[in-house]
């Protein structure tokens, strides 16, 4: 009984020492594009041995260039989502429903929050050497947010919520004084 208790189960032995793979029959070649595992491993090991060189650190000019590229990606991100927002607003219709109201809310909330958080969006990319170039990126970001805000205004106008016609301002119109009076005949 003690011999059985001290013996490890077969699955533990197989886990620690996996069985040796069976050798392939020499008469069946590998299919095209699928070389044998031994050839693949040896190529990978040779590639690892040749690529052991450490990666060199980028210069400050290269880092500024990379930061500027990333900043442009952030600045142009609002305009990349604009076609989908425009399409969803178009498809939601011009009636006052919960979906169209939520779309209008998001169309105003996201650009306004983006405009308020302009400096926070670009502070990780800004350094002393690229401050002038970052001003251009920030202005482009603000312009993209204003375009996104314009799509929200277009939607609100399409829903009839903007007072753009004369009839929307009738409460503030003065009543005309008639120049002539007509009296009905008996």
PDB file of C-alpha atoms in Angstrom:
ATOM      1  CA  UNK A   1       0.000   0.000   0.000  1.00  0.00           C
ATOM      2  CA  UNK A   2       2.850   2.384   0.780  1.00  0.00           C
ATOM      3  CA  UNK A   3       4.439   1.587  -2.614  1.00  0.00           C
ATOM      4  CA  UNK A   4       1.227   2.646  -4.389  1.00  0.00           C
ATOM      5  CA  UNK A   5       0.917   5.839  -2.331  1.00  0.00           C
ATOM      6  CA  UNK A   6       4.476   6.953  -3.107  1.00  0.00           C
ATOM      7  CA  UNK A   7       4.221   6.171  -6.836  1.00  0.00           C
ATOM      8  CA  UNK A   8       3.228   9.139  -8.957  1.00  0.00           C
ATOM      9  CA  UNK A   9       0.258   8.858 -11.269  1.00  0.00           C
ATOM     10  CA  UNK A  10       0.897   8.210 -14.930  1.00  0.00           C
ATOM     11  CA  UNK A  11      -0.504  11.565 -16.025  1.00  0.00           C
ATOM     12  CA  UNK A  12       2.022  13.413 -13.826  1.00  0.00           C
ATOM     13  CA  UNK A  13       4.857  11.434 -15.352  1.00  0.00           C
ATOM     14  CA  UNK A  14       3.554  12.125 -18.863  1.00  0.00           C
ATOM     15  CA  UNK A  15       3.199  15.816 -18.047  1.00  0.00           C
ATOM     16  CA  UNK A  16       6.749  16.135 -16.738  1.00  0.00           C
ATOM     17  CA  UNK A  17       8.297  13.913 -19.399  1.00  0.00           C
ATOM     18  CA  UNK A  18       6.194  14.034 -22.595  1.00  0.00           C
ATOM     19  CA  UNK A  19       6.419  10.973 -24.805  1.00  0.00           C
ATOM     20  CA  UNK A  20       8.892  11.151 -27.661  1.00  0.00           C
ATOM     21  CA  UNK A  21       7.214  11.897 -30.974  1.00  0.00           C
ATOM     22  CA  UNK A  22       7.240   9.083 -33.433  1.00  0.00           C
ATOM     23  CA  UNK A  23       9.615   9.447 -36.317  1.00  0.00           C
ATOM     24  CA  UNK A  24       8.060  10.135 -39.647  1.00  0.00           C
ATOM     25  CA  UNK A  25       8.086   7.576 -42.355  1.00  0.00           C
ATOM     26  CA  UNK A  26      10.702   8.472 -44.948  1.00  0.00           C
ATOM     27  CA  UNK A  27       8.456   7.473 -47.822  1.00  0.00           C
ATOM     28  CA  UNK A  28       5.862  10.224 -47.269  1.00  0.00           C
ATOM     29  CA  UNK A  29       7.168  13.714 -48.092  1.00  0.00           C
ATOM     30  CA  UNK A  30       5.923  16.882 -46.414  1.00  0.00           C
ATOM     31  CA  UNK A  31       3.129  18.699 -48.248  1.00  0.00           C
ATOM     32  CA  UNK A  32       4.153  21.854 -50.131  1.00  0.00           C
ATOM     33  CA  UNK A  33       4.431  24.811 -47.787  1.00  0.00           C
ATOM     34  CA  UNK A  34       4.520  22.645 -44.636  1.00  0.00           C
ATOM     35  CA  UNK A  35       8.083  21.674 -43.816  1.00  0.00           C
ATOM     36  CA  UNK A  36       8.826  19.252 -41.026  1.00  0.00           C
ATOM     37  CA  UNK A  37       9.048  20.525 -37.443  1.00  0.00           C
ATOM     38  CA  UNK A  38      12.776  19.849 -37.145  1.00  0.00           C
ATOM     39  CA  UNK A  39      13.578  22.018 -40.157  1.00  0.00           C
ATOM     40  CA  UNK A  40      11.329  24.800 -38.861  1.00  0.00           C
ATOM     41  CA  UNK A  41      12.862  24.759 -35.410  1.00  0.00           C
ATOM     42  CA  UNK A  42      16.374  24.867 -36.715  1.00  0.00           C
ATOM     43  CA  UNK A  43      15.545  27.865 -38.912  1.00  0.00           C
ATOM     44  CA  UNK A  44      13.934  29.670 -35.975  1.00  0.00           C
ATOM     45  CA  UNK A  45      16.892  28.939 -33.736  1.00  0.00           C
ATOM     46  CA  UNK A  46      19.290  30.200 -36.392  1.00  0.00           C
ATOM     47  CA  UNK A  47      17.235  33.370 -36.777  1.00  0.00           C
ATOM     48  CA  UNK A  48      17.262  33.936 -33.003  1.00  0.00           C
ATOM     49  CA  UNK A  49      20.996  33.525 -32.801  1.00  0.00           C
ATOM     50  CA  UNK A  50      21.570  36.034 -35.594  1.00  0.00           C
ATOM     51  CA  UNK A  51      19.145  38.612 -34.098  1.00  0.00           C
ATOM     52  CA  UNK A  52      20.639  38.867 -30.630  1.00  0.00           C
ATOM     53  CA  UNK A  53      21.913  42.405 -31.211  1.00  0.00           C
ATOM     54  CA  UNK A  54      20.413  44.890 -28.731  1.00  0.00           C
ATOM     55  CA  UNK A  55      18.071  47.560 -30.017  1.00  0.00           C
ATOM     56  CA  UNK A  56      19.588  51.022 -30.182  1.00  0.00           C
ATOM     57  CA  UNK A  57      17.818  53.857 -28.419  1.00  0.00           C
ATOM     58  CA  UNK A  58      16.271  56.528 -30.682  1.00  0.00           C
ATOM     59  CA  UNK A  59      17.784  59.991 -30.717  1.00  0.00           C
ATOM     60  CA  UNK A  60      15.801  62.933 -29.294  1.00  0.00           C
ATOM     61  CA  UNK A  61      15.036  64.155 -32.835  1.00  0.00           C
ATOM     62  CA  UNK A  62      13.630  60.735 -33.748  1.00  0.00           C
ATOM     63  CA  UNK A  63      11.574  60.691 -30.553  1.00  0.00           C
ATOM     64  CA  UNK A  64      10.133  64.132 -31.366  1.00  0.00           C
ATOM     65  CA  UNK A  65       9.254  62.924 -34.858  1.00  0.00           C
ATOM     66  CA  UNK A  66       7.543  59.822 -33.457  1.00  0.00           C
ATOM     67  CA  UNK A  67       5.663  61.872 -30.868  1.00  0.00           C
ATOM     68  CA  UNK A  68       4.534  64.278 -33.567  1.00  0.00           C
ATOM     69  CA  UNK A  69       3.251  61.410 -35.735  1.00  0.00           C
ATOM     70  CA  UNK A  70       1.319  59.969 -32.804  1.00  0.00           C
ATOM     71  CA  UNK A  71      -0.073  63.410 -31.996  1.00  0.00           C
ATOM     72  CA  UNK A  72      -1.338  63.748 -35.575  1.00  0.00           C
ATOM     73  CA  UNK A  73      -3.036  60.370 -35.241  1.00  0.00           C
ATOM     74  CA  UNK A  74      -4.809  61.613 -32.107  1.00  0.00           C
ATOM     75  CA  UNK A  75      -5.715  64.895 -33.808  1.00  0.00           C
ATOM     76  CA  UNK A  76      -7.282  63.175 -36.821  1.00  0.00           C
ATOM     77  CA  UNK A  77      -9.124  60.515 -34.808  1.00  0.00           C
ATOM     78  CA  UNK A  78     -12.385  62.530 -34.448  1.00  0.00           C
ATOM     79  CA  UNK A  79     -12.745  62.897 -38.198  1.00  0.00           C
ATOM     80  CA  UNK A  80     -12.218  59.162 -38.752  1.00  0.00           C
ATOM     81  CA  UNK A  81     -15.315  58.327 -36.726  1.00  0.00           C
ATOM     82  CA  UNK A  82     -17.358  61.066 -38.383  1.00  0.00           C
ATOM     83  CA  UNK A  83     -18.673  59.091 -41.403  1.00  0.00           C
ATOM     84  CA  UNK A  84     -20.175  56.442 -39.151  1.00  0.00           C
ATOM     85  CA  UNK A  85     -21.704  59.078 -36.854  1.00  0.00           C
ATOM     86  CA  UNK A  86     -23.101  60.934 -39.869  1.00  0.00           C
ATOM     87  CA  UNK A  87     -24.609  57.736 -41.284  1.00  0.00           C
ATOM     88  CA  UNK A  88     -26.170  56.742 -37.958  1.00  0.00           C
ATOM     89  CA  UNK A  89     -27.696  60.203 -37.561  1.00  0.00           C
ATOM     90  CA  UNK A  90     -29.072  60.063 -41.083  1.00  0.00           C
ATOM     91  CA  UNK A  91     -30.589  56.630 -40.502  1.00  0.00           C
ATOM     92  CA  UNK A  92     -32.132  57.562 -37.134  1.00  0.00           C
ATOM     93  CA  UNK A  93     -34.576  59.948 -38.810  1.00  0.00           C
ATOM     94  CA  UNK A  94     -35.741  63.422 -37.906  1.00  0.00           C
ATOM     95  CA  UNK A  95     -38.495  62.550 -35.468  1.00  0.00           C
ATOM     96  CA  UNK A  96     -38.116  62.950 -31.721  1.00  0.00           C
ATOM     97  CA  UNK A  97     -37.448  59.429 -30.506  1.00  0.00           C
ATOM     98  CA  UNK A  98     -35.172  58.096 -27.813  1.00  0.00           C
ATOM     99  CA  UNK A  99     -32.582  56.828 -30.295  1.00  0.00           C
ATOM    100  CA  UNK A 100     -32.351  60.106 -32.214  1.00  0.00           C
ATOM    101  CA  UNK A 101     -32.202  62.062 -28.950  1.00  0.00           C
ATOM    102  CA  UNK A 102     -29.340  59.859 -27.708  1.00  0.00           C
ATOM    103  CA  UNK A 103     -27.524  60.335 -31.026  1.00  0.00           C
ATOM    104  CA  UNK A 104     -27.846  64.112 -30.739  1.00  0.00           C
ATOM    105  CA  UNK A 105     -26.664  63.996 -27.127  1.00  0.00           C
ATOM    106  CA  UNK A 106     -23.571  61.999 -28.096  1.00  0.00           C
ATOM    107  CA  UNK A 107     -22.979  64.246 -31.116  1.00  0.00           C
ATOM    108  CA  UNK A 108     -22.691  67.229 -28.796  1.00  0.00           C
ATOM    109  CA  UNK A 109     -21.100  65.596 -25.752  1.00  0.00           C
ATOM    110  CA  UNK A 110     -18.098  63.990 -27.471  1.00  0.00           C
ATOM    111  CA  UNK A 111     -16.829  67.096 -29.330  1.00  0.00           C
ATOM    112  CA  UNK A 112     -17.397  69.365 -26.351  1.00  0.00           C
ATOM    113  CA  UNK A 113     -15.511  66.983 -24.047  1.00  0.00           C
ATOM    114  CA  UNK A 114     -12.785  66.750 -26.700  1.00  0.00           C
ATOM    115  CA  UNK A 115     -12.496  70.521 -26.897  1.00  0.00           C
ATOM    116  CA  UNK A 116     -12.294  70.830 -23.128  1.00  0.00           C
ATOM    117  CA  UNK A 117      -9.648  68.102 -22.916  1.00  0.00           C
ATOM    118  CA  UNK A 118      -7.398  69.298 -25.737  1.00  0.00           C
ATOM    119  CA  UNK A 119      -4.353  69.920 -23.556  1.00  0.00           C
ATOM    120  CA  UNK A 120      -4.765  66.620 -21.708  1.00  0.00           C
ATOM    121  CA  UNK A 121      -4.976  64.746 -25.013  1.00  0.00           C
ATOM    122  CA  UNK A 122      -1.603  66.079 -26.170  1.00  0.00           C
ATOM    123  CA  UNK A 123       0.391  66.542 -22.979  1.00  0.00           C
ATOM    124  CA  UNK A 124       2.118  63.152 -23.300  1.00  0.00           C
ATOM    125  CA  UNK A 125       3.414  64.089 -26.761  1.00  0.00           C
ATOM    126  CA  UNK A 126       4.552  67.611 -25.956  1.00  0.00           C
ATOM    127  CA  UNK A 127       8.166  68.486 -25.186  1.00  0.00           C
ATOM    128  CA  UNK A 128      10.220  71.660 -25.174  1.00  0.00           C
ATOM    129  CA  UNK A 129      11.607  71.044 -28.652  1.00  0.00           C
ATOM    130  CA  UNK A 130       8.329  70.320 -30.447  1.00  0.00           C
ATOM    131  CA  UNK A 131       6.051  72.864 -28.749  1.00  0.00           C
ATOM    132  CA  UNK A 132       5.599  74.983 -31.909  1.00  0.00           C
ATOM    133  CA  UNK A 133       4.679  71.974 -34.040  1.00  0.00           C
ATOM    134  CA  UNK A 134       2.245  70.753 -31.403  1.00  0.00           C
ATOM    135  CA  UNK A 135       0.342  74.028 -31.691  1.00  0.00           C
ATOM    136  CA  UNK A 136      -0.500  73.136 -35.299  1.00  0.00           C
ATOM    137  CA  UNK A 137      -1.621  69.686 -34.208  1.00  0.00           C
ATOM    138  CA  UNK A 138      -3.828  71.150 -31.474  1.00  0.00           C
ATOM    139  CA  UNK A 139      -5.418  73.578 -33.918  1.00  0.00           C
ATOM    140  CA  UNK A 140      -6.152  70.707 -36.301  1.00  0.00           C
ATOM    141  CA  UNK A 141      -7.672  68.745 -33.408  1.00  0.00           C
ATOM    142  CA  UNK A 142      -9.883  71.702 -32.468  1.00  0.00           C
ATOM    143  CA  UNK A 143     -10.962  72.075 -36.103  1.00  0.00           C
ATOM    144  CA  UNK A 144     -11.869  68.375 -36.297  1.00  0.00           C
ATOM    145  CA  UNK A 145     -13.900  68.656 -33.087  1.00  0.00           C
ATOM    146  CA  UNK A 146     -15.734  71.682 -34.502  1.00  0.00           C
ATOM    147  CA  UNK A 147     -16.553  69.728 -37.669  1.00  0.00           C
ATOM    148  CA  UNK A 148     -17.950  66.932 -35.481  1.00  0.00           C
ATOM    149  CA  UNK A 149     -19.970  69.538 -33.584  1.00  0.00           C
ATOM    150  CA  UNK A 150     -21.258  70.844 -36.918  1.00  0.00           C
ATOM    151  CA  UNK A 151     -22.666  67.401 -37.708  1.00  0.00           C
ATOM    152  CA  UNK A 152     -24.588  67.550 -34.430  1.00  0.00           C
ATOM    153  CA  UNK A 153     -25.927  70.987 -35.326  1.00  0.00           C
ATOM    154  CA  UNK A 154     -26.966  69.640 -38.748  1.00  0.00           C
ATOM    155  CA  UNK A 155     -28.926  66.881 -37.030  1.00  0.00           C
ATOM    156  CA  UNK A 156     -30.651  69.256 -34.610  1.00  0.00           C
ATOM    157  CA  UNK A 157     -31.586  71.520 -37.517  1.00  0.00           C
ATOM    158  CA  UNK A 158     -32.955  68.526 -39.433  1.00  0.00           C
ATOM    159  CA  UNK A 159     -35.090  67.607 -36.450  1.00  0.00           C
ATOM    160  CA  UNK A 160     -36.564  71.118 -36.466  1.00  0.00           C
ATOM    161  CA  UNK A 161     -35.202  72.080 -33.060  1.00  0.00           C
ATOM    162  CA  UNK A 162     -33.212  75.123 -34.207  1.00  0.00           C
ATOM    163  CA  UNK A 163     -35.196  78.342 -34.542  1.00  0.00           C
ATOM    164  CA  UNK A 164     -34.247  79.198 -38.119  1.00  0.00           C
ATOM    165  CA  UNK A 165     -37.570  80.305 -39.605  1.00  0.00           C
ATOM    166  CA  UNK A 166     -39.590  83.456 -39.077  1.00  0.00           C
ATOM    167  CA  UNK A 167     -42.438  81.532 -37.499  1.00  0.00           C
ATOM    168  CA  UNK A 168     -40.121  80.432 -34.690  1.00  0.00           C
ATOM    169  CA  UNK A 169     -39.809  84.062 -33.569  1.00  0.00           C
ATOM    170  CA  UNK A 170     -43.457  85.180 -33.742  1.00  0.00           C
ATOM    171  CA  UNK A 171     -43.637  85.791 -30.009  1.00  0.00           C
ATOM    172  CA  UNK A 172     -41.164  88.656 -30.364  1.00  0.00           C
ATOM    173  CA  UNK A 173     -42.697  90.166 -33.501  1.00  0.00           C
ATOM    174  CA  UNK A 174     -44.629  93.401 -33.064  1.00  0.00           C
ATOM    175  CA  UNK A 175     -48.137  93.459 -34.401  1.00  0.00           C
ATOM    176  CA  UNK A 176     -48.486  95.613 -37.481  1.00  0.00           C
ATOM    177  CA  UNK A 177     -50.589  98.717 -37.356  1.00  0.00           C
ATOM    178  CA  UNK A 178     -52.999  98.691 -40.297  1.00  0.00           C
ATOM    179  CA  UNK A 179     -52.856 101.625 -42.655  1.00  0.00           C
ATOM    180  CA  UNK A 180     -56.494 101.242 -43.675  1.00  0.00           C
ATOM    181  CA  UNK A 181     -59.610  99.870 -42.074  1.00  0.00           C
ATOM    182  CA  UNK A 182     -62.364  98.146 -43.967  1.00  0.00           C
ATOM    183  CA  UNK A 183     -65.953  98.387 -42.830  1.00  0.00           C
ATOM    184  CA  UNK A 184     -68.431  95.828 -43.916  1.00  0.00           C
ATOM    185  CA  UNK A 185     -71.540  96.973 -45.749  1.00  0.00           C
ATOM    186  CA  UNK A 186     -74.989  96.538 -44.300  1.00  0.00           C
TER     187      UNK A 186
END
